[in-house]
Backbone as numpy.savetxt, mean C-alpha at the origin, in Angstrom:
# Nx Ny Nz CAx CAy CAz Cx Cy Cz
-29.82 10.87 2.41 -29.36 10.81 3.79 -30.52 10.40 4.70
-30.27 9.73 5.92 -31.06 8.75 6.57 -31.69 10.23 7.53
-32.66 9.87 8.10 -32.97 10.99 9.31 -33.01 10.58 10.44
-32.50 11.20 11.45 -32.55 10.86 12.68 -33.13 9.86 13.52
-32.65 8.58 14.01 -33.45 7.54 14.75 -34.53 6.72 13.99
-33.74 6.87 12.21 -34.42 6.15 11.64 -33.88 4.57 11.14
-32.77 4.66 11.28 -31.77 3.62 11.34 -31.36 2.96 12.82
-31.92 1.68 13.08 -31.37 1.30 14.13 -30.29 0.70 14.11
-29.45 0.21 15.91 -28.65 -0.11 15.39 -28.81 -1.98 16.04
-28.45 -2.51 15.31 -28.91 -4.35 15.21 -27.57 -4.53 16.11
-28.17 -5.63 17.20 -26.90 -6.14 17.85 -26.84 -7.37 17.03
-25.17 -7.38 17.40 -24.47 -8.46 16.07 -24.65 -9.40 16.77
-24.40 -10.76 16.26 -24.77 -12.23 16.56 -23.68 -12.86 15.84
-22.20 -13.31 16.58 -21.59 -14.15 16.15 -21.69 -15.64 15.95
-22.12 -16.40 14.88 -22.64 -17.81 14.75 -21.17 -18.68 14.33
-21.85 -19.82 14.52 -20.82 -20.99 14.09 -20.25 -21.00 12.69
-19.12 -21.33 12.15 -19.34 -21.38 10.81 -19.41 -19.71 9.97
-19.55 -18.78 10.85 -19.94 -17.69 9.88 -18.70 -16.97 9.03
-19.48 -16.64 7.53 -17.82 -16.37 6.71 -17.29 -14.92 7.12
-16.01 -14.63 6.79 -15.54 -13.43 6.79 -16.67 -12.11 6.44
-17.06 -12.31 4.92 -17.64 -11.92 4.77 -19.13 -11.48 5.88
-19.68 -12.72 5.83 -21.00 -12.71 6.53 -20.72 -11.54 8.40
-20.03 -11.74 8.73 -19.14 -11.23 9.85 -19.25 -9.65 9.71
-18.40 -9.46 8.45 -18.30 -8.15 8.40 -19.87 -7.55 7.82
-20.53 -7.94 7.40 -22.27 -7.66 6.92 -22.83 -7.21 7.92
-22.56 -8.42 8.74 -23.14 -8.05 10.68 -22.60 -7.28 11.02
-21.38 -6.60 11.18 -21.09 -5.79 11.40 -21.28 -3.89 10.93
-21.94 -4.18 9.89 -22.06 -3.11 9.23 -23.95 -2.99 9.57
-24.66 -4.01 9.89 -25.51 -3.85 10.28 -25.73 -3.62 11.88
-24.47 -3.45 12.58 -24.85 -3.17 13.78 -23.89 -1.41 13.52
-23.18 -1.07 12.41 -23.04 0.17 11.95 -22.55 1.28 13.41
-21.73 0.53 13.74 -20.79 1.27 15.11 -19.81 1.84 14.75
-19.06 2.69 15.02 -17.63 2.89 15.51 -17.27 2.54 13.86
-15.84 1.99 14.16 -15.16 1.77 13.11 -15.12 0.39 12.26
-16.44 -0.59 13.46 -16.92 -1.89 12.70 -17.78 -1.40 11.75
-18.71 -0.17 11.96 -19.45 0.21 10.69 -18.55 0.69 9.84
-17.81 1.27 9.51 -16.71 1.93 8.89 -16.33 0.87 8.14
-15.92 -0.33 8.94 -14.86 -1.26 8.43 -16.16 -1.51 6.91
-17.52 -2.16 7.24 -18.36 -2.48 6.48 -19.01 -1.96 5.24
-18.66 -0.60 5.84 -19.21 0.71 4.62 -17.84 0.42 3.59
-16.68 0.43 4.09 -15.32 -0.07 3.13 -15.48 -0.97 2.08
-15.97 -2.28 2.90 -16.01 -3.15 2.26 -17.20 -2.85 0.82
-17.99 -2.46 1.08 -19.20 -1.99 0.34 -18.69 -1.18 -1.32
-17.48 -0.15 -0.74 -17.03 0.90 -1.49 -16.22 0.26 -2.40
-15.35 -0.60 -1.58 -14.01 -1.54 -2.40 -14.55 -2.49 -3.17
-15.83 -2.96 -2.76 -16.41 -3.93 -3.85 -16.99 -3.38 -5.02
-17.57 -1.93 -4.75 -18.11 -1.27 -6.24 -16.81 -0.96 -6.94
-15.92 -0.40 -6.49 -14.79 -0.01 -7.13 -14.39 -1.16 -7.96
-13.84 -2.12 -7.14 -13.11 -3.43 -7.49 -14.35 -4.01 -9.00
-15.45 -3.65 -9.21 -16.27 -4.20 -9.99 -16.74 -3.18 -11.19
-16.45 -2.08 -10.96 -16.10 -0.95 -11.91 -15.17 -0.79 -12.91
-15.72 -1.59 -14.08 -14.49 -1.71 -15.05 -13.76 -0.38 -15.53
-14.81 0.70 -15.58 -14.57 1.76 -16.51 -13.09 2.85 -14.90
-13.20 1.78 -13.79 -12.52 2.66 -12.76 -11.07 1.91 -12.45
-10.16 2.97 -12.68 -8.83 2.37 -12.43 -8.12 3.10 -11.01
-7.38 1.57 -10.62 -7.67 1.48 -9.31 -5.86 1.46 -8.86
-5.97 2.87 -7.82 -4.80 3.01 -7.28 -4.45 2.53 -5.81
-3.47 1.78 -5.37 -3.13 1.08 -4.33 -2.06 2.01 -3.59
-2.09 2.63 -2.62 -1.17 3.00 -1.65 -0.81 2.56 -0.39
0.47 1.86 -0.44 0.84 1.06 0.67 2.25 2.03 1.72
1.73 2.23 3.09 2.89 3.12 3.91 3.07 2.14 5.12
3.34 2.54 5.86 3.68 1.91 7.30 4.75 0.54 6.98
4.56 0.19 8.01 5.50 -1.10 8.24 4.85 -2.56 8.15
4.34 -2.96 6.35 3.37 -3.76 6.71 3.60 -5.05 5.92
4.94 -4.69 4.99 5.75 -6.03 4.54 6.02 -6.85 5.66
7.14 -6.21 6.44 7.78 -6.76 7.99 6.18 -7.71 8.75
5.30 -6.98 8.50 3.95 -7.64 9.15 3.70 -8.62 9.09
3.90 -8.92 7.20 3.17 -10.46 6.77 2.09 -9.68 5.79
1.88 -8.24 5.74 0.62 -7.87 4.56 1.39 -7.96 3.32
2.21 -7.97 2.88 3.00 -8.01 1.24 2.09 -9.00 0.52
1.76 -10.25 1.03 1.42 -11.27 0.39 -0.37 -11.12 0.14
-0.48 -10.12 0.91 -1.97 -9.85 0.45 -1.65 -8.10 -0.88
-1.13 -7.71 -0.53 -0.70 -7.14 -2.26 -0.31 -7.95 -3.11
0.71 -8.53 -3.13 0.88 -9.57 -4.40 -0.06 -10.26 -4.83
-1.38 -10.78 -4.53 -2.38 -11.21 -4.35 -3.59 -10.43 -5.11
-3.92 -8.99 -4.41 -4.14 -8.17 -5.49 -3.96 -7.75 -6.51
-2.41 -7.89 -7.02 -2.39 -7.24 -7.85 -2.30 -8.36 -8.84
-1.85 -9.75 -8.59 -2.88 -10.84 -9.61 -3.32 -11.36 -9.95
-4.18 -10.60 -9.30 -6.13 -10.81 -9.30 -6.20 -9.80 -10.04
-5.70 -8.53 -10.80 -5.99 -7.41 -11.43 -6.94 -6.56 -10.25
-6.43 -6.40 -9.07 -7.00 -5.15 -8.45 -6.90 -4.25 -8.41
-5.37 -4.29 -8.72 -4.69 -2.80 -8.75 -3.60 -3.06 -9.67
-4.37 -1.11 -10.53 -3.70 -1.00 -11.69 -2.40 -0.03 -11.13
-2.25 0.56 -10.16 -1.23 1.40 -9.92 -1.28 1.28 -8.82
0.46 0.82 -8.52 1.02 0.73 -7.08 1.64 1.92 -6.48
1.36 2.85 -5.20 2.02 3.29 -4.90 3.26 3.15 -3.58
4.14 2.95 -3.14 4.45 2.36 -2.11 5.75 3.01 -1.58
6.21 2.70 -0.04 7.12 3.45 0.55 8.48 2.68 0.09
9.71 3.10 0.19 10.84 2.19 -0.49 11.25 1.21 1.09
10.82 1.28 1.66 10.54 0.73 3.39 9.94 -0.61 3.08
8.66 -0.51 2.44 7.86 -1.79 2.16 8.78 -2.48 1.04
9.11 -1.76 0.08 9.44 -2.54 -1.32 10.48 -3.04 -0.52
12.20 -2.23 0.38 13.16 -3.01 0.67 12.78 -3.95 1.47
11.78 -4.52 2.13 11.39 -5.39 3.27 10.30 -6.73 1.98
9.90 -6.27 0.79 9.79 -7.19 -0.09 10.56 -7.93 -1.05
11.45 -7.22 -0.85 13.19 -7.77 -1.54 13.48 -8.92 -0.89
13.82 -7.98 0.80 14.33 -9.32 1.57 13.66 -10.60 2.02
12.49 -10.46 1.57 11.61 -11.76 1.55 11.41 -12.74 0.40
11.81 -11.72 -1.15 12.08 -12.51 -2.02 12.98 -13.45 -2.21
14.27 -12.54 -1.71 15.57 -13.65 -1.79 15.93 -14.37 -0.71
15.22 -14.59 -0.01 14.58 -15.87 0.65 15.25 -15.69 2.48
15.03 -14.21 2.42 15.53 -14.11 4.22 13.79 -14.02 4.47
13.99 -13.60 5.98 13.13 -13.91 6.73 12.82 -12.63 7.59
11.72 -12.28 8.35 11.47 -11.31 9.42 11.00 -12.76 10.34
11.13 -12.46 11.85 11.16 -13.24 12.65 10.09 -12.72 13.77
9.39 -13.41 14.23 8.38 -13.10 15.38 9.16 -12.65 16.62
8.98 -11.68 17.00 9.91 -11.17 18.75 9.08 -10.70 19.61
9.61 -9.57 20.19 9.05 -8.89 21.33 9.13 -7.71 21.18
8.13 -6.65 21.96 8.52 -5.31 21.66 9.03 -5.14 23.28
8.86 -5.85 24.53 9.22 -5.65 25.55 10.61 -6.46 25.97
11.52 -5.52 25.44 12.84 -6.21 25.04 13.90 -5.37 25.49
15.55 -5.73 25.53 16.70 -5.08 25.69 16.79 -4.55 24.16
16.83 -3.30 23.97 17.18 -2.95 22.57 18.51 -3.02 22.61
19.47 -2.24 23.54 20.43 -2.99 23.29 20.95 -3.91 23.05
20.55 -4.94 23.57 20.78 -5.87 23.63 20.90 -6.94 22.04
19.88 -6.38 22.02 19.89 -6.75 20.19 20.28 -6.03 18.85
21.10 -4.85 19.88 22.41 -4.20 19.23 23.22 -4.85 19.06
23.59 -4.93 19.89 24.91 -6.54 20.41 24.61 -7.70 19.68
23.61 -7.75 19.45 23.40 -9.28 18.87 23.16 -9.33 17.40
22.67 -8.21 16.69 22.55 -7.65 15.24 21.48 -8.10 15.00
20.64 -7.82 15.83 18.88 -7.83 15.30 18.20 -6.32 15.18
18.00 -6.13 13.97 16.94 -5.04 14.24 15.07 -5.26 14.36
14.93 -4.00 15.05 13.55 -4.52 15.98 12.56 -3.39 14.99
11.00 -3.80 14.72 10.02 -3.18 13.92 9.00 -3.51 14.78
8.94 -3.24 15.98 8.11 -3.46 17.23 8.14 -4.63 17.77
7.41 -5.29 17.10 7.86 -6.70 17.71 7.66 -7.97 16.71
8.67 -7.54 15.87 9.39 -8.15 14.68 10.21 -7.78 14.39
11.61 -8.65 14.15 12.63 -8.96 14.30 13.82 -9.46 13.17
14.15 -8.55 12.42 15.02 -8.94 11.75 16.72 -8.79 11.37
17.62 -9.96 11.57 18.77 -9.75 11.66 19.31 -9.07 10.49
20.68 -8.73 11.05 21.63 -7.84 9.97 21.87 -8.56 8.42
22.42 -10.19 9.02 22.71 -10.55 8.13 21.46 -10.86 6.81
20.04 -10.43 6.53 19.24 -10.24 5.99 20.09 -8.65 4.51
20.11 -7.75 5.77 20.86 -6.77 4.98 22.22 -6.95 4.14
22.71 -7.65 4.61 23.51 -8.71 4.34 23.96 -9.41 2.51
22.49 -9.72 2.93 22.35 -10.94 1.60 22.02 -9.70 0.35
20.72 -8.77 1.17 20.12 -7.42 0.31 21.00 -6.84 -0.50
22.16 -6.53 0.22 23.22 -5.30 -0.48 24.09 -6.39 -1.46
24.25 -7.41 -1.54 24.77 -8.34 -2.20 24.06 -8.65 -3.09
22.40 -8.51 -3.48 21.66 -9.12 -4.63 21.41 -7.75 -5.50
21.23 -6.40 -4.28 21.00 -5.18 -4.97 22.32 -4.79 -6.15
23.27 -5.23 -5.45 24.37 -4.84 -6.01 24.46 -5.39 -7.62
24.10 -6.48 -7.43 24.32 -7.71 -8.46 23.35 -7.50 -9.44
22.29 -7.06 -9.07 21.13 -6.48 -9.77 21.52 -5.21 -10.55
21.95 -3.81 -9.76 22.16 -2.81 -10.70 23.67 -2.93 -11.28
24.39 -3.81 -11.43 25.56 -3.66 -12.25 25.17 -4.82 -13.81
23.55 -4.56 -13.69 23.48 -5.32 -15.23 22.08 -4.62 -15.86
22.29 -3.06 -15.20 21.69 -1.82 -15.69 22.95 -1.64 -16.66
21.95 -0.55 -18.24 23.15 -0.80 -19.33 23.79 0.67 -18.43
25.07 0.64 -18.91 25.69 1.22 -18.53 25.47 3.23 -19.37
26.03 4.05 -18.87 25.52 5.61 -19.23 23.45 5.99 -19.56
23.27 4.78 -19.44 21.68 4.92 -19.73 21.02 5.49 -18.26
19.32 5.99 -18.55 18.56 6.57 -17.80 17.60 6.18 -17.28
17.11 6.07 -16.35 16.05 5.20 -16.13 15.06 5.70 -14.69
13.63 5.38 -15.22 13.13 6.09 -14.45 12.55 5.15 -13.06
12.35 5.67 -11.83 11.98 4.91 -10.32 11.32 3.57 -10.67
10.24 3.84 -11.48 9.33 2.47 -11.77 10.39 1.86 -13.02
11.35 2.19 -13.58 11.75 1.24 -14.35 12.54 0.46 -13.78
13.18 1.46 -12.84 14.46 0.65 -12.10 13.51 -0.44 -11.17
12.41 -0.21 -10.50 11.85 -0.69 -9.58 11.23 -2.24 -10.64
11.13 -2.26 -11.65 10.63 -3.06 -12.59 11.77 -4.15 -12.66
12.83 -3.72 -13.39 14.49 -4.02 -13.00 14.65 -5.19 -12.12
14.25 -4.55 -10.75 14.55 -5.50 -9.85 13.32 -6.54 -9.70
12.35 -6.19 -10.09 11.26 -7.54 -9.71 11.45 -8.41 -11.09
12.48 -7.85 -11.97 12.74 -8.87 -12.77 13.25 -9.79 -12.51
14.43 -9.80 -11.60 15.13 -10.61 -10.98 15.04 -11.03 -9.57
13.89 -11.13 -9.35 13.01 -11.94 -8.22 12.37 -12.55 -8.82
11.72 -14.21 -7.59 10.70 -15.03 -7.87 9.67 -15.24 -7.24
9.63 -13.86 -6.20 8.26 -13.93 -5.68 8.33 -12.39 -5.18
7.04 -12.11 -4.59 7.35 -10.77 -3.59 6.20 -9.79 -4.64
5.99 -8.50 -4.38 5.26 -7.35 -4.70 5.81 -6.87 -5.81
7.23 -6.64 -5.81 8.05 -6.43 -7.20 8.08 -7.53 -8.43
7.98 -8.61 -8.14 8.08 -9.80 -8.94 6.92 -10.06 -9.50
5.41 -9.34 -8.70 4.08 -9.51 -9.48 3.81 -8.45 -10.31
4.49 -7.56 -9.92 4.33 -6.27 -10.55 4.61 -6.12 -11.57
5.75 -6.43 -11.62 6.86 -6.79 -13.23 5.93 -7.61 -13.91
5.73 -8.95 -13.72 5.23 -10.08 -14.32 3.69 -9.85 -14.70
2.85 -8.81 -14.06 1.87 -8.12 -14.23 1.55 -6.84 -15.41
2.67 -6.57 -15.50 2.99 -5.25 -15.98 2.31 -4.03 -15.28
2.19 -4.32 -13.88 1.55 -2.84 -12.88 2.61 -1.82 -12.49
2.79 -0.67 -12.83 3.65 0.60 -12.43 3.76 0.33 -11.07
5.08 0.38 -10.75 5.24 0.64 -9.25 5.92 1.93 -8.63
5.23 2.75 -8.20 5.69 4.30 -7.86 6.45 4.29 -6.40
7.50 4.95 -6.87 8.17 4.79 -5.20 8.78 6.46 -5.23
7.95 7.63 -4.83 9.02 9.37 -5.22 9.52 8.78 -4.18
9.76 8.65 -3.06 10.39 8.76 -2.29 11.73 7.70 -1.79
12.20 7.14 -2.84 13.02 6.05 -3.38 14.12 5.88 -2.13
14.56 7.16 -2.44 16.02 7.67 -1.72 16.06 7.78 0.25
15.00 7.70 0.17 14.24 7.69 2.36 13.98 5.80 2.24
15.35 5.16 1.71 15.22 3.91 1.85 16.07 3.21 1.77
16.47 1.52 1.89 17.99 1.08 1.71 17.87 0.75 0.18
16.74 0.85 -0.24 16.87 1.09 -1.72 18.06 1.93 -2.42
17.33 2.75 -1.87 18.03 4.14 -1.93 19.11 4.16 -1.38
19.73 3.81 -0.22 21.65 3.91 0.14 21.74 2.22 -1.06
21.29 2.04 -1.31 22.53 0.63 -2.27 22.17 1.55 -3.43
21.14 2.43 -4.39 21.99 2.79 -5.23 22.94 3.66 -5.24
22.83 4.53 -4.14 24.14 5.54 -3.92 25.07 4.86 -3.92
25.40 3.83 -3.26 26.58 2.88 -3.29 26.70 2.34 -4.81
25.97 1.67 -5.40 26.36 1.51 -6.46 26.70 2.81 -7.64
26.38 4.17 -7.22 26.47 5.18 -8.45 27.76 5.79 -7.73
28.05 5.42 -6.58 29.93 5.73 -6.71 30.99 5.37 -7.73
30.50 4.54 -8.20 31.37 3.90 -9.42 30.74 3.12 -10.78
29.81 3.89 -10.74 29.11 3.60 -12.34 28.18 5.21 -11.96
28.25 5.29 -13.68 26.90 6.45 -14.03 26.20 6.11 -14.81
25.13 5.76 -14.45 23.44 5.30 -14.42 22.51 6.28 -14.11
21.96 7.20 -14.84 20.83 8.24 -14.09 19.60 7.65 -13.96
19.17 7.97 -12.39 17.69 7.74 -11.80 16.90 8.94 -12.18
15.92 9.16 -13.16 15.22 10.51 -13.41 14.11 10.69 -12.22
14.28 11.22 -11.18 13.29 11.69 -10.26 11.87 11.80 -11.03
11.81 12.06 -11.95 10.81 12.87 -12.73 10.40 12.04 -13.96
10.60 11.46 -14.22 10.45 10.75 -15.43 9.49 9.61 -15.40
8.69 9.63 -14.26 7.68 8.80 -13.50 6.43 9.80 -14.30
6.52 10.70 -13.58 5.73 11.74 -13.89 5.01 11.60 -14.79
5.00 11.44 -16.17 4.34 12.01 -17.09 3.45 10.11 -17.79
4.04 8.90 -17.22 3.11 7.83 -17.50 2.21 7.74 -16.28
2.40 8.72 -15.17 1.70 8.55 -13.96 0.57 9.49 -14.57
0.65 11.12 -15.26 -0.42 11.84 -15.83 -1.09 10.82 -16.52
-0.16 10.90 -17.44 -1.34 10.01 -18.59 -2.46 9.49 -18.50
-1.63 8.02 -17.36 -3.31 7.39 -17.05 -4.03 8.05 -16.15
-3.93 9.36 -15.46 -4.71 10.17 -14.89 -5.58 10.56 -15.69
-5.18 11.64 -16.64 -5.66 12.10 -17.58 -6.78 11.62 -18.41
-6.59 9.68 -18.94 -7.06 9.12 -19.65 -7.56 8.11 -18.64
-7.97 8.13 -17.52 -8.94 7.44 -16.44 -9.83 7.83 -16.58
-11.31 6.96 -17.05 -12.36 7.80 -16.89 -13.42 7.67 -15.69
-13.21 6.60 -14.20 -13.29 7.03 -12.95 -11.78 6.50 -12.17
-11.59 6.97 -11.27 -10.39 6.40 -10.49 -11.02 5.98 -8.84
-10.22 5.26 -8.08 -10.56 4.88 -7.17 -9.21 4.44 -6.13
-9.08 4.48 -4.87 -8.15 4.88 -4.30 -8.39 3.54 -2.89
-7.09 3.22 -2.89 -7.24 2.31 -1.33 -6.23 2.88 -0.98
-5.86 3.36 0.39 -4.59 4.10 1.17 -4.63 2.74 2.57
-3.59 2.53 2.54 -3.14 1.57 3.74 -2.25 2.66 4.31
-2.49 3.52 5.54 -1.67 3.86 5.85 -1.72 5.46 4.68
-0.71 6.00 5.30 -0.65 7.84 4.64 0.08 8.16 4.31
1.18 9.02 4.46 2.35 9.67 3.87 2.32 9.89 2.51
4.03 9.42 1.88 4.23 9.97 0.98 3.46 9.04 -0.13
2.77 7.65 0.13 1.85 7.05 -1.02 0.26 7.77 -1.14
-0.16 8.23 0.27 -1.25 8.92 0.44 -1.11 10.47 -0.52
0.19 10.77 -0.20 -0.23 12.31 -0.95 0.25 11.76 -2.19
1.19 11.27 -2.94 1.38 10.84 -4.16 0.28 10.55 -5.41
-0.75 9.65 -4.29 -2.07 9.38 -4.90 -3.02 10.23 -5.48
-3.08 10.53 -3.88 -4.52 11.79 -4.00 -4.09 13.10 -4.95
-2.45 13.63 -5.40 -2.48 14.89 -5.46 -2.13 14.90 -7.25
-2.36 13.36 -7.40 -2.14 12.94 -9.02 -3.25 13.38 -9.75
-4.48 13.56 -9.23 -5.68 14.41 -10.00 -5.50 15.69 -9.96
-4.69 16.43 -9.63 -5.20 18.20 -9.48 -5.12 18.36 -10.57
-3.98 18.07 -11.67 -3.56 18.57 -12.86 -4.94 18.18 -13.95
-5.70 17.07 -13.49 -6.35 16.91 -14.24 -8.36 17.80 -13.65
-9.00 17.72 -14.90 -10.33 18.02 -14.16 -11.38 17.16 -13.33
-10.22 15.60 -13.23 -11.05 14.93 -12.64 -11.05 14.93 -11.28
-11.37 13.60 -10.33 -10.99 13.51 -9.08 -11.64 12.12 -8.45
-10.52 11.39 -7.54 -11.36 10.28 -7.34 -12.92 9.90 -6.94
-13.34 9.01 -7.66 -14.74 8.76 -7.00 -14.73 7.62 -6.29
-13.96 7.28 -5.76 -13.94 5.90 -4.52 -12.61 6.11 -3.71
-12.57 6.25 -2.42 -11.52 6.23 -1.98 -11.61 5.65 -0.22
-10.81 4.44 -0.22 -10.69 4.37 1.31 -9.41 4.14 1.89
-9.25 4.54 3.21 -8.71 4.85 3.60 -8.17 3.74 4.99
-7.33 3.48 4.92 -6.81 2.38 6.47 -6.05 2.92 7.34
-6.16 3.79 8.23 -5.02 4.38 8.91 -5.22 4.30 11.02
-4.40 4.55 11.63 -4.29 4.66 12.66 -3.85 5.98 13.49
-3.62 7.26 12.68 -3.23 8.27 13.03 -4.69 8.98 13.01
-4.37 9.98 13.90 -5.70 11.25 14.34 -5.78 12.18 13.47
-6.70 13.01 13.18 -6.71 14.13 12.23 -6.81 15.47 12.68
-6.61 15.20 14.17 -6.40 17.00 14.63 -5.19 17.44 14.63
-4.33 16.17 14.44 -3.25 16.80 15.01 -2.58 17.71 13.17
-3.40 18.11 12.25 -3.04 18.15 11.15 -1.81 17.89 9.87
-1.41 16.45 10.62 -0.80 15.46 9.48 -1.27 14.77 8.51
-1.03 14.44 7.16 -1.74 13.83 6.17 -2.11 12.65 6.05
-1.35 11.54 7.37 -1.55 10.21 7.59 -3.11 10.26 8.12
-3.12 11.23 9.31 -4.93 11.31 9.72 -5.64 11.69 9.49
-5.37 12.69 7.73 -6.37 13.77 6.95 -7.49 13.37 7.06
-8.54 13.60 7.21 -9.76 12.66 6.94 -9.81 12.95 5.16
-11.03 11.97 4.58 -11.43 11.85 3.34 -11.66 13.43 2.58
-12.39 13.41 3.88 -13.52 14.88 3.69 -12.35 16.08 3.36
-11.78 16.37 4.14 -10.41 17.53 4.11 -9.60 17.10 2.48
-9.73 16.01 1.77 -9.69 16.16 0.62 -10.52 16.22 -0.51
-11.62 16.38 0.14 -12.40 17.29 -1.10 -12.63 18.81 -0.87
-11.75 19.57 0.09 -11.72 20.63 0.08 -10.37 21.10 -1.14
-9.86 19.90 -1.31 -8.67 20.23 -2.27 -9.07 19.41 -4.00
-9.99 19.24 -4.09 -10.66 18.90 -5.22 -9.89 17.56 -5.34
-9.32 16.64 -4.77 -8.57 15.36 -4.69 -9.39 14.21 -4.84
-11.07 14.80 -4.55 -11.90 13.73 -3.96 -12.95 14.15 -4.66
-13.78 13.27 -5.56 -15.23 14.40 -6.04 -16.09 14.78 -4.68
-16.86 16.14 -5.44 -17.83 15.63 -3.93 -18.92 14.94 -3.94
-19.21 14.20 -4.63 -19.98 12.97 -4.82 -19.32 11.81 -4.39
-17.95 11.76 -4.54 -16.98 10.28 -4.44 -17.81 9.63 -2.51
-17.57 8.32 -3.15 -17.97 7.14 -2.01 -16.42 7.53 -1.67
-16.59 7.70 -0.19 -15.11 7.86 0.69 -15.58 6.90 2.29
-14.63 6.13 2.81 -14.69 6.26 3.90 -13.54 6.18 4.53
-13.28 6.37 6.34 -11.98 6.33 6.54 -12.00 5.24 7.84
-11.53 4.40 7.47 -11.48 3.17 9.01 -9.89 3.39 9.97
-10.58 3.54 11.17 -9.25 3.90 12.21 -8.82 2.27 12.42
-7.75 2.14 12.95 -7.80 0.94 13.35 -6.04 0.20 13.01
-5.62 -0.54 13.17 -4.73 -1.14 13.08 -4.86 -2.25 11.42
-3.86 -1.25 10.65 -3.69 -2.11 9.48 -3.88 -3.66 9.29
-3.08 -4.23 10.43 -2.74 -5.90 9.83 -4.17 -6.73 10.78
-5.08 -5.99 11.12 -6.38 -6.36 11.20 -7.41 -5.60 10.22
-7.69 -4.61 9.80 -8.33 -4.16 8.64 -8.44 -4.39 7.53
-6.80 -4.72 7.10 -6.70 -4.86 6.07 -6.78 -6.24 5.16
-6.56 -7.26 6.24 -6.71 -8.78 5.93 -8.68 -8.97 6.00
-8.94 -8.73 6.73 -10.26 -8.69 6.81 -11.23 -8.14 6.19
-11.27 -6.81 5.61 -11.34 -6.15 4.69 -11.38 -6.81 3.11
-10.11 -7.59 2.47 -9.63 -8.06 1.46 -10.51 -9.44 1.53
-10.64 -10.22 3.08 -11.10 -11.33 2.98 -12.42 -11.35 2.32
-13.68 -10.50 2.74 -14.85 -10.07 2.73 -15.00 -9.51 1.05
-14.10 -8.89 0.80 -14.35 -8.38 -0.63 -14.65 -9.46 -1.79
-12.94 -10.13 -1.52 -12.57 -11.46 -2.59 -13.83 -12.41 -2.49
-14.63 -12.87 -1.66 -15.70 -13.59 -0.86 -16.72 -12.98 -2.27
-17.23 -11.67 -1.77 -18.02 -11.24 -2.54 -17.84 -11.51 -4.05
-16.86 -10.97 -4.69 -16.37 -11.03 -6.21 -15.98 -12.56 -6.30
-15.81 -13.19 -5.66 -15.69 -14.80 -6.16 -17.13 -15.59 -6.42
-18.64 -14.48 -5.93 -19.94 -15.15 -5.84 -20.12 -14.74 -7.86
């Protein structure tokens, strides 16, 4: 640890020409706020990302398909960045509807919401996507699980496998074609989740809640370091982090992308630190936590890394 007023701090110098990378360097040498943060990330994600013996878990929450970030997961994952996906059924249904070739649309957030009641747009701040999207969804979902075998069982990531079989692009379609687990517990808090209820009105097909479980231990178990990127918190954040208790290990790399506070004691703004009070985190593990708005962190972040590992 550095001692007091022994580290200065360098004012940054934006030049002509300068790379992503080089940008964020300067930035970590002027070691502020959450531009140092952003830099110390980059630092962590690149040892991780270069750590063969460390397998590397991806947790994706918020609203960041609808964004335009999907295509920087699909991207990761083949590149082999990430060996385990965790993700909200929010992102995966909003990577569906981009597979089968609808659209999210640029809008406004200073708008008649009604108004685009009336008109059958739904609004994700200020992005914009019509009904008839849902439309096409419940028509491919449908078409999709009625060529599940019939009385058979199947578990979240198989079913979730299932469907990126029958896509040609998107997060599910690399995943499959990757062979990367895609974890979704929270399946059913999604339109994932109302089209298979709709479809298990009239077929029986069991979804095993649980049956995730025990290939999710395994490679816990048989990880011999792990390492953690959280976009965002919830149910991929605790999914992640709470996959080591059972074991004696605990991540040794973990960062964190979020925009929520940590007083208000929700798990989206946990800090790092508050999980190594729960043994989630070694206390040695490289952690950091960058505040900030995802669909700037996270592109920037990824840019700077790939930069590095492509030298």
């Amino acid at each position: 640890m550095t001692q007091p007023c022994e580290m200065p701090v360098n004012q940054l110098h934006v030049k002509p020409k300068m790379t992503v990378n080089e940008l964020v360097m300067a930035m970590g040498e002027a070691g502020a706020y959450n531009g140092g943060s952003l830099a110390r990330a980059a630092d962590i994600w690149e040892q991780m990302l270069r750590d063969r013996e460390a397998t590397k878990f991806f947790g994706l929450a918020g609203a960041m398909v609808p964004a335009g970030m999907g295509g920087i997961v699909s991207d990761l994952i083949r590149a082999g960045h990430i060996d385990v996906l965790v993700s909200t059924g929010a992102n995966l249904t909003h990577d569906i509807i981009e597979a089968i070739g609808c659209h999210h649309f640029h809008g406004t957030a200073f708008c008649n919401d009604i108004e685009l009641r009336h008109d059958e747009i739904n609004r994700i701040y200020d992005v914009y996507l019509p009904n008839d999207a849902f439309e096409h969804f419940e028509e491919f979902m449908q078409g999709v699980f009625s060529e599940l075998e019939p009385k058979s069982t199947i578990s979240i990531s198989g079913l979730l496998e299932h469907i990126g079989n029958h896509t040609k692009s998107g997060i599910l379609h690399t995943a499959a074609r990757n062979k990367v687990p895609v974890y979704n517990p929270a399946v059913q808090d999604s339109m994932i989740g109302l089209q298979y209820w709709l479809f298990s009105q009239t077929n029986k097909i069991t979804v095993d809640a649980f049956a995730d479980m025990q290939s999710l231990m395994d490679r816990c178990f048989t990880a011999t370091k792990a390492g953690a990127m959280l976009v965002g918190g919830g149910v991929p954040k605790n999914f992640i982090l709470q996959s080591m208790l059972m074991t004696p290990n605990g991540f040794r790399y973990a960062i964190q992308l979020t925009g929520d506070r940590p007083d208000l004691g929700g798990l989206s703004g946990a800090t790092l630190d508050e999980a190594r009070s729960w043994g989630k985190i070694t206390e040695d593990a490289q952690a950091v936590t960058v505040y900030g708005d995802a669909t700037i962190t996270l592109p920037v972040l990824t840019a700077a890394v790939m930069e590095r590992l492509a030298k």
